Short mmCIF file of C-alpha atoms in Angstrom, two decimals:
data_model
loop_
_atom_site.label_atom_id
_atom_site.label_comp_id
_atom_site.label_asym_id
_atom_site.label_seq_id
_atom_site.Cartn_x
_atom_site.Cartn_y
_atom_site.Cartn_z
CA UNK A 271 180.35 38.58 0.84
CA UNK A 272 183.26 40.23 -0.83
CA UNK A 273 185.96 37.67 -2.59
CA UNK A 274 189.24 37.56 -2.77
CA UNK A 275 191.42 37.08 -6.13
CA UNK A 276 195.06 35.43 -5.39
CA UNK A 277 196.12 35.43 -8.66
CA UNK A 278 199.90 37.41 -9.13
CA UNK A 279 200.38 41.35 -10.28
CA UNK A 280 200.95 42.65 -13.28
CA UNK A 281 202.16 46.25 -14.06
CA UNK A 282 198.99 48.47 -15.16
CA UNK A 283 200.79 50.39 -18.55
CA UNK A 284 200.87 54.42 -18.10
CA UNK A 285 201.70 56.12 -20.73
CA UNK A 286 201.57 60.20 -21.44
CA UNK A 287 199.38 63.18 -22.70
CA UNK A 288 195.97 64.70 -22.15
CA UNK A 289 194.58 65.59 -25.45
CA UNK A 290 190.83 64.74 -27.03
CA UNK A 291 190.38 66.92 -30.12
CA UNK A 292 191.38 64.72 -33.36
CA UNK A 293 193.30 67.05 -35.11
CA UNK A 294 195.17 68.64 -32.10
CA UNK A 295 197.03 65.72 -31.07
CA UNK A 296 199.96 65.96 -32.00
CA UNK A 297 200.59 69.01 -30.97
CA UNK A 298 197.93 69.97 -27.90
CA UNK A 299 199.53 69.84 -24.09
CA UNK A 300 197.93 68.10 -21.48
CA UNK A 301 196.48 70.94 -19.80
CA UNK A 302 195.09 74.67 -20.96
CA UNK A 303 195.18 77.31 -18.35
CA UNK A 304 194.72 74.83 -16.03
CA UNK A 305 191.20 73.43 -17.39
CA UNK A 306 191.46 70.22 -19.67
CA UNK A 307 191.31 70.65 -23.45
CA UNK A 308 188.51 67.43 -23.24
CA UNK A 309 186.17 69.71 -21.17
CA UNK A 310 185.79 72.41 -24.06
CA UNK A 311 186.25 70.31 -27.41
CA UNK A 312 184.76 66.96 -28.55
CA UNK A 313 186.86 65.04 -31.53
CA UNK A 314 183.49 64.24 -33.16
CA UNK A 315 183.36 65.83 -36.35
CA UNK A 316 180.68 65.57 -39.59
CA UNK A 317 179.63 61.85 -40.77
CA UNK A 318 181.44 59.53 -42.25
CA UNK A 319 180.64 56.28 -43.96
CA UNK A 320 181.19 53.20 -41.34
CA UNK A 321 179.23 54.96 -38.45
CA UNK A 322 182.67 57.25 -37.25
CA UNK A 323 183.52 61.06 -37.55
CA UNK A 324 186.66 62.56 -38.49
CA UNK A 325 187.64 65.99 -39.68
CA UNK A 326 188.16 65.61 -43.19
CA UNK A 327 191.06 66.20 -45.26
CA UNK A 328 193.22 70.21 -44.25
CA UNK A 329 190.43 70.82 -41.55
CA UNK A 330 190.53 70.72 -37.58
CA UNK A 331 188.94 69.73 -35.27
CA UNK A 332 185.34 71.00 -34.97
CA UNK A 333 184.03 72.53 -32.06
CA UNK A 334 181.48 70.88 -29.51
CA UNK A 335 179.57 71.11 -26.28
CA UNK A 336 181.12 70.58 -23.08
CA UNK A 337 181.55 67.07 -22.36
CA UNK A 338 178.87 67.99 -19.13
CA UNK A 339 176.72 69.61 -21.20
CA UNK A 340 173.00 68.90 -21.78
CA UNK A 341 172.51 65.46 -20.71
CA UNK A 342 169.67 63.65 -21.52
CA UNK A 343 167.78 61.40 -19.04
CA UNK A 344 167.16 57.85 -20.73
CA UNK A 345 164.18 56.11 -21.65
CA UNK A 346 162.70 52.22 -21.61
CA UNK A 347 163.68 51.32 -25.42
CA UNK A 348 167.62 52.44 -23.85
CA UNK A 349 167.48 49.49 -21.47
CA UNK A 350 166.57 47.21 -24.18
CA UNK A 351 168.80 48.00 -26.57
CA UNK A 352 171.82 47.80 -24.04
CA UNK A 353 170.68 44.70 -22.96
CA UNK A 354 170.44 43.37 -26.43
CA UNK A 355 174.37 44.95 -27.34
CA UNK A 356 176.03 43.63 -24.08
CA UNK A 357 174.67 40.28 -23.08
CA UNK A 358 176.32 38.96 -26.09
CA UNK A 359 179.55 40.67 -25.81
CA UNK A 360 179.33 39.74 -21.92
CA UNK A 361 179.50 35.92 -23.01
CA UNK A 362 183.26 36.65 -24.58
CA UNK A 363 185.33 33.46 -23.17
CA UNK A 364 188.37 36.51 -22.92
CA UNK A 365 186.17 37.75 -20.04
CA UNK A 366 187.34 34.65 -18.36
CA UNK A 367 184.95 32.80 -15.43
CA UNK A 368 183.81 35.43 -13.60
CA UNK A 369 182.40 39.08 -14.66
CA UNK A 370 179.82 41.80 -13.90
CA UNK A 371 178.47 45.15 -15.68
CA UNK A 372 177.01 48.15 -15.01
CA UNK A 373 175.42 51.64 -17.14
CA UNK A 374 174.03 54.08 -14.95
CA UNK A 375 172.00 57.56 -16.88
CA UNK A 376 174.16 60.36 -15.47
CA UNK A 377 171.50 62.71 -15.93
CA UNK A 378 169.17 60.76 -13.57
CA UNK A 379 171.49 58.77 -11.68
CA UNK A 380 168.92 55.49 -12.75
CA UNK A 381 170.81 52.19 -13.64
CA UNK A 382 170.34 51.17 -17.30
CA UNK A 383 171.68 47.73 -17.23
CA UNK A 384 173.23 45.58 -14.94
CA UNK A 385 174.77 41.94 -14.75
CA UNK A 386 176.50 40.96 -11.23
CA UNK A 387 176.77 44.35 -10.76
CA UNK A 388 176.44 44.36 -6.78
CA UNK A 389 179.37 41.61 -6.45
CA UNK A 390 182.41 42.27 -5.19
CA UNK A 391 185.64 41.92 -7.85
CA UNK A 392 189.18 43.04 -7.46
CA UNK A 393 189.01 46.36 -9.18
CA UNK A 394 192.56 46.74 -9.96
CA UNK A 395 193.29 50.49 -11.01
CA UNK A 396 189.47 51.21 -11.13
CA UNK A 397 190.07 51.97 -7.42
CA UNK A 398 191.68 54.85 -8.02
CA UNK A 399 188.30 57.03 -8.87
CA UNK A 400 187.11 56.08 -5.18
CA UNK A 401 190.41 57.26 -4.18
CA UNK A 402 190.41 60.45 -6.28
CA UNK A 403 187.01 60.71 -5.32
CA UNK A 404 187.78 60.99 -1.53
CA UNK A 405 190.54 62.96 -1.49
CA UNK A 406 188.98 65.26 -3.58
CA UNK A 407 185.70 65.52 -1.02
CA UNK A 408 188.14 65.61 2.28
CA UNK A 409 190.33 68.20 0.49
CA UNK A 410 188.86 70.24 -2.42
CA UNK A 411 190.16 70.39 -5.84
CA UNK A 412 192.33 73.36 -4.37
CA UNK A 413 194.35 71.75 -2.19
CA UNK A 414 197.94 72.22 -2.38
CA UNK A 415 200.91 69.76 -0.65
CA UNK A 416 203.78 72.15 1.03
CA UNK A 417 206.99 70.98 1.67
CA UNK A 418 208.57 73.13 3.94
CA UNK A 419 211.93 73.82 5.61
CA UNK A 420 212.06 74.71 9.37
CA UNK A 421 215.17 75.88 11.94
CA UNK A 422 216.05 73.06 13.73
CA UNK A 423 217.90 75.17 16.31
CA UNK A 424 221.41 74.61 17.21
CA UNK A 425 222.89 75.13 13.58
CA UNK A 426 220.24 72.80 11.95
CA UNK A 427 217.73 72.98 9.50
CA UNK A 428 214.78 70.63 8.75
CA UNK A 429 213.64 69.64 5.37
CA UNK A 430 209.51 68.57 6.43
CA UNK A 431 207.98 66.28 3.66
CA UNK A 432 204.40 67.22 3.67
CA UNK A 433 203.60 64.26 1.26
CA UNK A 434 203.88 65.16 -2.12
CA UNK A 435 205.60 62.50 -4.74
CA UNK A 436 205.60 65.08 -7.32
CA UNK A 437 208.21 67.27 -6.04
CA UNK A 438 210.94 67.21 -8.38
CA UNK A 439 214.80 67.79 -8.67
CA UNK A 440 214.80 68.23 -12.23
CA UNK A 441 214.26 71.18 -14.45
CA UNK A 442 210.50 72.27 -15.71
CA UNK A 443 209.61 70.97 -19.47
CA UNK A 444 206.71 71.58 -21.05
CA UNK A 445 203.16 72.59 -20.19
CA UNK A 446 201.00 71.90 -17.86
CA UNK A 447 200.91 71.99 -13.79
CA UNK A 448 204.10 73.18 -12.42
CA UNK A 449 205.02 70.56 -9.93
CA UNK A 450 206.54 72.31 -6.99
CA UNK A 451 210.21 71.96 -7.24
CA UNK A 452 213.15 71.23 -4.87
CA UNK A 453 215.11 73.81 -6.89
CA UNK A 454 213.18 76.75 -5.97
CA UNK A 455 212.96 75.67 -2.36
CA UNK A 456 216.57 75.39 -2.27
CA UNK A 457 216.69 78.80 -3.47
CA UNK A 458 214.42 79.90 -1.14
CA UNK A 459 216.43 78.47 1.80
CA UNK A 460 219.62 79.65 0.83
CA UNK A 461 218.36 82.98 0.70
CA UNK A 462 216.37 82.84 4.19
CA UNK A 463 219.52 81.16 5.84
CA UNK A 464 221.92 84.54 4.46
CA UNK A 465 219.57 86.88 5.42
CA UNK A 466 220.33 85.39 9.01
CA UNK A 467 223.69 85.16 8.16
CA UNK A 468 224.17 81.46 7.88
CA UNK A 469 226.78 79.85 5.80
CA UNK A 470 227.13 76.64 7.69
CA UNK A 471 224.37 74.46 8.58
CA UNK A 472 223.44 70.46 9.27
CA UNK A 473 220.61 69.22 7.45
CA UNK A 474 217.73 66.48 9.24
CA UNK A 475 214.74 65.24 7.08
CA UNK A 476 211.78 64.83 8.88
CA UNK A 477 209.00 62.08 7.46
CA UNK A 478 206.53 62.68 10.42
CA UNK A 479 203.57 63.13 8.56
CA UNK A 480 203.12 59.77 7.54
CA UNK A 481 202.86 56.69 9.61
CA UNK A 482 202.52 53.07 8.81
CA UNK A 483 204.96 50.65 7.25
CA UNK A 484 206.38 52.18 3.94
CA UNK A 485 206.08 49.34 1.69
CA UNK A 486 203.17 48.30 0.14
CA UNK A 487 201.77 44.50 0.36
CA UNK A 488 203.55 43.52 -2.81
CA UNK A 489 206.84 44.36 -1.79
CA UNK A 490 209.86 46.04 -3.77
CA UNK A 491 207.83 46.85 -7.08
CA UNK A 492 209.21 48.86 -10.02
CA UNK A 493 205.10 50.30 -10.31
CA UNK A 494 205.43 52.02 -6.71
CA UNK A 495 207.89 53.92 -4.46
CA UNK A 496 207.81 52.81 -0.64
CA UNK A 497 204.97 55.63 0.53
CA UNK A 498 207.13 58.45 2.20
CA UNK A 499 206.15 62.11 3.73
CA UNK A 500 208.73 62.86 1.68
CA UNK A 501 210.49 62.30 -1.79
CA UNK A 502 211.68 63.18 -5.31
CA UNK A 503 210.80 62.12 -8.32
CA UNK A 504 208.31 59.47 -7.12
CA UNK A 505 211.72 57.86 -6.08
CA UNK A 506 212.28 57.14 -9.90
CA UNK A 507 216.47 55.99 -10.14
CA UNK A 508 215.93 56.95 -14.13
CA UNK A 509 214.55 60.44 -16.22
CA UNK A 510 211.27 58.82 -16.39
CA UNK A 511 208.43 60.28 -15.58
CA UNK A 512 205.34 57.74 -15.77
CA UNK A 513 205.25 54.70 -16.05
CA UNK A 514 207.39 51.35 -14.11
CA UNK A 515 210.52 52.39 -13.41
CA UNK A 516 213.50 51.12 -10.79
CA UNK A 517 212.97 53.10 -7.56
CA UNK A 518 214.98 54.12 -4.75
CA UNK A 519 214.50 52.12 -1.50
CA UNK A 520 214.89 55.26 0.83
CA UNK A 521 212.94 58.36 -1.28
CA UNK A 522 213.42 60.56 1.89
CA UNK A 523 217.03 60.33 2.59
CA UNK A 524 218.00 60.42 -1.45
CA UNK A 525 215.79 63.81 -1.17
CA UNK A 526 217.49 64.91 1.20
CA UNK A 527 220.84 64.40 -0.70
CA UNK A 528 220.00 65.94 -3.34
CA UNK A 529 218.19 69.26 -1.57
CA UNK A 530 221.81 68.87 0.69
CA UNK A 531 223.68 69.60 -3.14
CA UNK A 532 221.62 72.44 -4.01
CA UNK A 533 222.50 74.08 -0.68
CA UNK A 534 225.87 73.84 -1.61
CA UNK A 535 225.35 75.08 -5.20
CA UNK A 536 223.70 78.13 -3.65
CA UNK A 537 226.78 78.91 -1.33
CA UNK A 538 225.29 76.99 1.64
CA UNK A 539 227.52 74.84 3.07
CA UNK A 540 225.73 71.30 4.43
CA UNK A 541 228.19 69.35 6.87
CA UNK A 542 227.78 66.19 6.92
CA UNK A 543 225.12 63.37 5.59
CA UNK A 544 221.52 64.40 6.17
CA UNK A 545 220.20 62.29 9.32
CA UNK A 546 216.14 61.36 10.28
CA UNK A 547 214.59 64.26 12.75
CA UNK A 548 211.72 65.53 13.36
CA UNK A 549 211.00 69.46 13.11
CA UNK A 550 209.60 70.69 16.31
CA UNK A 551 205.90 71.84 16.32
CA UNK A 552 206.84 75.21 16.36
CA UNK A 553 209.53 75.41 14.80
CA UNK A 554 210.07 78.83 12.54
CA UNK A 555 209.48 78.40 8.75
CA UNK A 556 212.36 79.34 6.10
CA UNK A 557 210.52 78.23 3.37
CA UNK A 558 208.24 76.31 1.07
CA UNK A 559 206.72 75.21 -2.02
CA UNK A 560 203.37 74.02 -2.69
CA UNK A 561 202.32 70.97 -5.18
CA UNK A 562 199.78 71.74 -8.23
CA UNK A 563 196.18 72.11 -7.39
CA UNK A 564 194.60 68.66 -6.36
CA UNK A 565 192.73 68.56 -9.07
CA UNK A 566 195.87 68.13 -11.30
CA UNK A 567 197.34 65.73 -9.30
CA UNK A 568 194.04 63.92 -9.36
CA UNK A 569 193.77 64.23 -13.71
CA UNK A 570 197.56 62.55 -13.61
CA UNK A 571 196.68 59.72 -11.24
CA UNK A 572 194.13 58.60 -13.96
CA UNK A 573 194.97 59.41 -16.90
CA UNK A 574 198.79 57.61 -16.59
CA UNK A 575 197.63 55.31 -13.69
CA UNK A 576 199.74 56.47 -11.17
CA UNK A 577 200.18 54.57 -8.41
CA UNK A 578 202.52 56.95 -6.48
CA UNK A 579 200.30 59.87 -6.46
CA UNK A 580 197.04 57.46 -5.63
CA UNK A 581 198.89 56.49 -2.36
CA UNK A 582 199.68 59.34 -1.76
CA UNK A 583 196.04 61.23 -2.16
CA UNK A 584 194.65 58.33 -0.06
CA UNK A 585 197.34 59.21 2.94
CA UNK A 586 196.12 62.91 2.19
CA UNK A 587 192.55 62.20 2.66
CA UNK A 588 193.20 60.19 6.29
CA UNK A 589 195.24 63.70 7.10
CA UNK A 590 192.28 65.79 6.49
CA UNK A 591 190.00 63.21 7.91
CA UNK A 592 192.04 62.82 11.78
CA UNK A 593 192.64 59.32 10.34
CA UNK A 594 196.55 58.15 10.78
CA UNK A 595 198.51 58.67 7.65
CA UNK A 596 199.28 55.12 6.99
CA UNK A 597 197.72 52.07 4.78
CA UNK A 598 195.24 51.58 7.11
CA UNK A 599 194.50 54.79 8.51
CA UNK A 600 193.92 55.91 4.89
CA UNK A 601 191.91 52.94 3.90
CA UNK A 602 189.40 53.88 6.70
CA UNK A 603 189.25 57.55 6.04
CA UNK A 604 188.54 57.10 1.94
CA UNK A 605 185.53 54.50 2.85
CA UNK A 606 184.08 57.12 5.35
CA UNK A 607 184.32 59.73 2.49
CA UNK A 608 182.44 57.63 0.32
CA UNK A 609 180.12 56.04 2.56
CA UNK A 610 178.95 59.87 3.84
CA UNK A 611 178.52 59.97 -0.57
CA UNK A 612 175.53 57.65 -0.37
CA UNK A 613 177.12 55.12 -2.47
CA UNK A 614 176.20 51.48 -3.03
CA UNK A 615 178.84 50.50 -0.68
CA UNK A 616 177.65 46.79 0.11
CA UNK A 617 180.64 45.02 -1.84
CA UNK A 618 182.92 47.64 -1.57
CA UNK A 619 186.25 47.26 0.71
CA UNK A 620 189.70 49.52 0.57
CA UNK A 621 192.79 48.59 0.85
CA UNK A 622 195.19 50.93 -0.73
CA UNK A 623 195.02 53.86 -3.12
CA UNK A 624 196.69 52.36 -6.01
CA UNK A 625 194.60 49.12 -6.92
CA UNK A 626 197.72 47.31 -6.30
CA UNK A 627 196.89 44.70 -3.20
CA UNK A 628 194.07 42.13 -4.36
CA UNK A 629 192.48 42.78 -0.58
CA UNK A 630 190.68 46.06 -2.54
CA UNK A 631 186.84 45.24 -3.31
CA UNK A 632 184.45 46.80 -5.79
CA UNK A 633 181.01 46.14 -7.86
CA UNK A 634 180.60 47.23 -11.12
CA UNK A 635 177.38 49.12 -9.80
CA UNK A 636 179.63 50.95 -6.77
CA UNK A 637 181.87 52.10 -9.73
CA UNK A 638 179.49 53.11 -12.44
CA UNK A 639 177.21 55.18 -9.88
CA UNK A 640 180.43 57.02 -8.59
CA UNK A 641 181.33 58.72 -12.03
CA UNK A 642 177.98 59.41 -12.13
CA UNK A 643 178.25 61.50 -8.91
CA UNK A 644 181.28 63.27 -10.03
CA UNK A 645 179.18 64.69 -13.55
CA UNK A 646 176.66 66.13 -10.50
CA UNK A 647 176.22 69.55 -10.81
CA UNK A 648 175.59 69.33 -7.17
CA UNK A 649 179.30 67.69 -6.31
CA UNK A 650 181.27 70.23 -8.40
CA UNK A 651 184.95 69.44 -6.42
CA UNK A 652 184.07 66.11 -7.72
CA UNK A 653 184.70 67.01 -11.33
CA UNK A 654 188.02 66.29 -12.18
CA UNK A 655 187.37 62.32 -11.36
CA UNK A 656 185.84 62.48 -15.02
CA UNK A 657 188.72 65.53 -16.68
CA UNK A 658 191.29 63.15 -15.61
CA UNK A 659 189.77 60.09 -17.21
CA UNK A 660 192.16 58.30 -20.50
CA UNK A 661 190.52 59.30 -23.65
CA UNK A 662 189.66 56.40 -25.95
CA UNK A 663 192.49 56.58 -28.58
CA UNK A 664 194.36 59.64 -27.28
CA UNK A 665 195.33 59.64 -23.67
CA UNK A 666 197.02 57.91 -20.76
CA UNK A 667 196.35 54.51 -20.74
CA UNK A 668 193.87 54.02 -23.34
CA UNK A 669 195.75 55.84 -26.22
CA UNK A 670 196.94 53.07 -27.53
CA UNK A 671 193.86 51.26 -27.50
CA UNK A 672 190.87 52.28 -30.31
CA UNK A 673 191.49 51.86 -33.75
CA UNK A 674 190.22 54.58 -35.62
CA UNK A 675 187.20 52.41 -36.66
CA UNK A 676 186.12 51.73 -33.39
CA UNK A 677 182.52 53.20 -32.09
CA UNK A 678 183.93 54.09 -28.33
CA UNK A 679 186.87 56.74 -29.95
CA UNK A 680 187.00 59.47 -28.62
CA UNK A 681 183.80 59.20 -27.19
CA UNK A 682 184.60 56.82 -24.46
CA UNK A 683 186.72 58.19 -21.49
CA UNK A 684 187.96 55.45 -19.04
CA UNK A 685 190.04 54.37 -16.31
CA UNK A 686 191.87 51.20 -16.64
CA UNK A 687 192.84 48.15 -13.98
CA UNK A 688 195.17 45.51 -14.78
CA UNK A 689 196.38 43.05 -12.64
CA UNK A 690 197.56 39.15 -13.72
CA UNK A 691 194.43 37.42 -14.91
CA UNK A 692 192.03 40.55 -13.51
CA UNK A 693 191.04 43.61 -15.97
CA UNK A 694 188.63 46.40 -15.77
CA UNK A 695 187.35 49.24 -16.93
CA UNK A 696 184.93 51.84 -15.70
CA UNK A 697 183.97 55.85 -16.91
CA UNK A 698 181.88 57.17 -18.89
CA UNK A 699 180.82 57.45 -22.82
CA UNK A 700 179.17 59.83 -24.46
CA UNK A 701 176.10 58.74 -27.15
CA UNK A 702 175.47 59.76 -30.64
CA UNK A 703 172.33 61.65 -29.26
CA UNK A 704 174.48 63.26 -26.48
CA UNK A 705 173.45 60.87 -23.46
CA UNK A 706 176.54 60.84 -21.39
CA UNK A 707 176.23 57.36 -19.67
CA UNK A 708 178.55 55.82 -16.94
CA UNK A 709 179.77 52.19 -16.91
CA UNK A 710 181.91 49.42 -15.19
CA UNK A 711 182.74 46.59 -16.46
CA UNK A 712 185.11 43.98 -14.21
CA UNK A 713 186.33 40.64 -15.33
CA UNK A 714 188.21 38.07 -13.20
CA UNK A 715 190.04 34.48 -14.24
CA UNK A 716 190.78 35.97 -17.85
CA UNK A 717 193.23 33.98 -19.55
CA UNK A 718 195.09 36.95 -21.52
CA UNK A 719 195.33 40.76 -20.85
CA UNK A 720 194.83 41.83 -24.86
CA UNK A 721 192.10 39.68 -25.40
CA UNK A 722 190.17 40.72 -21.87
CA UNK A 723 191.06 44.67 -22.96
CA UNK A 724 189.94 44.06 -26.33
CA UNK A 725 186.34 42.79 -25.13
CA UNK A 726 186.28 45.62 -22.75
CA UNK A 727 186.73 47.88 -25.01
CA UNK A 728 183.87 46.10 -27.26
CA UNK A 729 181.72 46.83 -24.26
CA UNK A 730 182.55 50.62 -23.77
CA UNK A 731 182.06 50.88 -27.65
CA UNK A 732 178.67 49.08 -27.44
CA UNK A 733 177.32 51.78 -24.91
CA UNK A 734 179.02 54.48 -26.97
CA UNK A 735 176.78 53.57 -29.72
CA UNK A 736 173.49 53.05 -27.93
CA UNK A 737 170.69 55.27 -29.47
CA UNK A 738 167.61 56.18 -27.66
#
């Protein structure tokens, strides 16, 4: 039966950048004409004494296969060796009283080693793959959020929040995605609403699409906006951009503010405050912008661990599904996604997107087989659930972790969970022989977050190095 952990939150970290070749990154964006840098180049360069490779001295990076690219199926002298590299490591008091592991062969799908890995722990941010994972089956890696404006009739217009927490109010910097932007529907607006004529207009917000209490089950929490149809900024009060931050406590009405003062910047002028309304059915559209591609939004939900963007892909998945677009509504509609995957779903039990409420349930074995599924040639929408995994070293949330020295640089890619006296980690690492192997490992009752990441990160290193 699944268990509960009641021990308090902790913020997961999220920090920025997508990068995984070692001398590009400094200077390499997150993303490359839309495909990840990681998919094309490897940072694992010629030998070097003490088992790691790095470009030597003036050169870059050298050139590698795809990350995907010729797997190798395992055989019986793999098993044993894992077994004889992790037990030990498994036995780390920073593990705390209660643990479990998990390697699955990608290229066969057949599990390697295991060690509770079909009980049910807290997964923390881990949840997010299954998350990504669904959203990404309901929806396709395609799928773009519109946020629209309609005529309200009577002198009114209707700004309709479709459900995207990336639309933004500030300026573009940067590469990557282009997050759809409040700006250019402004723009757009003003320029529909002259064409008719309009000078004058009231303003209603409409927040429809989503149902459900807004706050999550930890309450006010500087790691998560309340879930709305419709806001700016992931309701940040600051310029951040990842990361906890102070957030608004109504994301829909402060969006409609601001879109209120571009209107009037445009020569639009907005009487009054913006009030609640729904946009009728079929009501005429003045405009719209779209979010970037799923699959972007899915790469940032990992790779920073956002917890914004994961509620919000799990509301979009109950959309797609008929499911109501509300906690619960989406917590049914991503465990019929995977379920219909043929997943080891035994211990498995959603309860948000984010890996925030302690109610979500996961085995090491449920996790490790599901990144396996997403390097499927088979399940190609499923692909960016491994693209938008931290690199060991470089990215998101693990780029601070990895000294140079360590085995599982570069070569590990993995998403992180962190919650008080919980930690996890679960993705994928890639062998010296070019085995690409998947793995969960989730700890419970550990006494201190550094020293439970630290033997995590022993682990993923341990399977990085496994020769066969």
């Amino acid at each position: 039966m699944a268990r509960r952990r009641t021990v308090q939150f902790t913020a997961t970290s999220a920090v920025a950048g997508f990068v995984i070749a070692t001398g590009a990154v400094a200077a390499a964006g997150p993303w490359d004409g839309g495909q990840r840098k990681a998919e094309r180049v490897r940072a694992v360069t010629a030998g070097r004494a003490g088992g790691e490779g790095h470009a030597a001295a003036g050169r870059g990076p050298a050139a590698a296969p795809p990350v995907l690219g010729a797997l190798r199926a395992g055989r019986p002298g793999t098993r044993e060796g894992l077994a004889a590299a992790l037990e030990p490591l498994l036995r780390d008091p920073a593990l705390g009283s209660e643990h479990a592991a998990s390697v699955v062969d990608v290229a066969t799908g057949e599990p390697l080693f295991g060690a509770g890995q079909d009980v049910a722990y807290t997964p923390a941010s881990t949840i997010k793959l299954a998350t990504s994972a669904a959203a990404l089956a309901a929806l396709g890696p395609e799928h773009r959020i519109e946020t629209t404006v309609a005529d309200g009739g009577a002198g009114r217009i209707v700004l309709v929040g479709g459900g995207d927490p990336t639309l933004t109010a500030r300026p573009a910097e940067g590469a990557g995605p282009r997050f759809a932007s409040l700006a250019d529907l402004a723009d757009a607006t003003a320029r529909a609403l002259k064409a008719r004529g309009v000078e004058r207009t009231t303003l209603a917000y409409d927040t429809s699409r989503y149902t459900g209490p807004a706050q999550h089950v930890i309450g006010t929490n500087e790691n998560l906006a309340p879930v709305s149809a419709l806001m700016v900024d992931e309701g940040r009060l600051d310029d951040s951009s990842r990361g906890p931050a102070d957030r608004t406590a109504e994301p829909a009405a402060d969006a409609a503010r601001k879109f209120a003062a571009m209107l009037r910047e445009r020569g639009v002028e907005v009487e009054g405050e913006p009030t609640e309304g729904a946009a009728a059915p079929d009501a005429a559209r003045l405009a719209k912008v779209a979010s970037a591609p799923l699959a972007d939004l899915v790469e940032r939900a990992l790779t920073n661990s956002d917890n914004d963007i994961a509620e919000a892909l799990a509301r979009q998945t109950a959309l797609a599904s008929g499911q109501p677009a509300s906690f619960e509504g989406a917590a049914k509609a991503v465990t019929d996604r995977l379920t219909a995957m043929d997943l080891p779903m035994g211990s498995v039990r959603i309860a948000d997107g984010s890996g925030l409420d302690r109610a979500d349930q996961a085995s090491a074995e449920f996790l490790a087989h599901l990144l396996a599924r997403a390097a499927d040639p088979k399940a190609p929408r499923l692909r960016p659930v491994l693209t938008g995994l931290p690199v060991a070293g470089f990215t998101g949330t693990l780029r601070e972790r990895y000294a140079r020295d360590t085995a599982g640089r570069a070569t590990v890619r993995a998403k992180t969970g962190t919650l008080t006296g919980v930690n996890t980690l679960a993705g994928t690492a890639l062998t010296p022989t070019g085995r690409l192997l998947s793995f969960a490992f989730l700890a419970s009752g550990t006494p201190s977050a550094d020293g439970a990441q630290q033997a995590l990160d022993r682990l993923a290193s341990a399977v990085a190095s496994t020769l066969d």
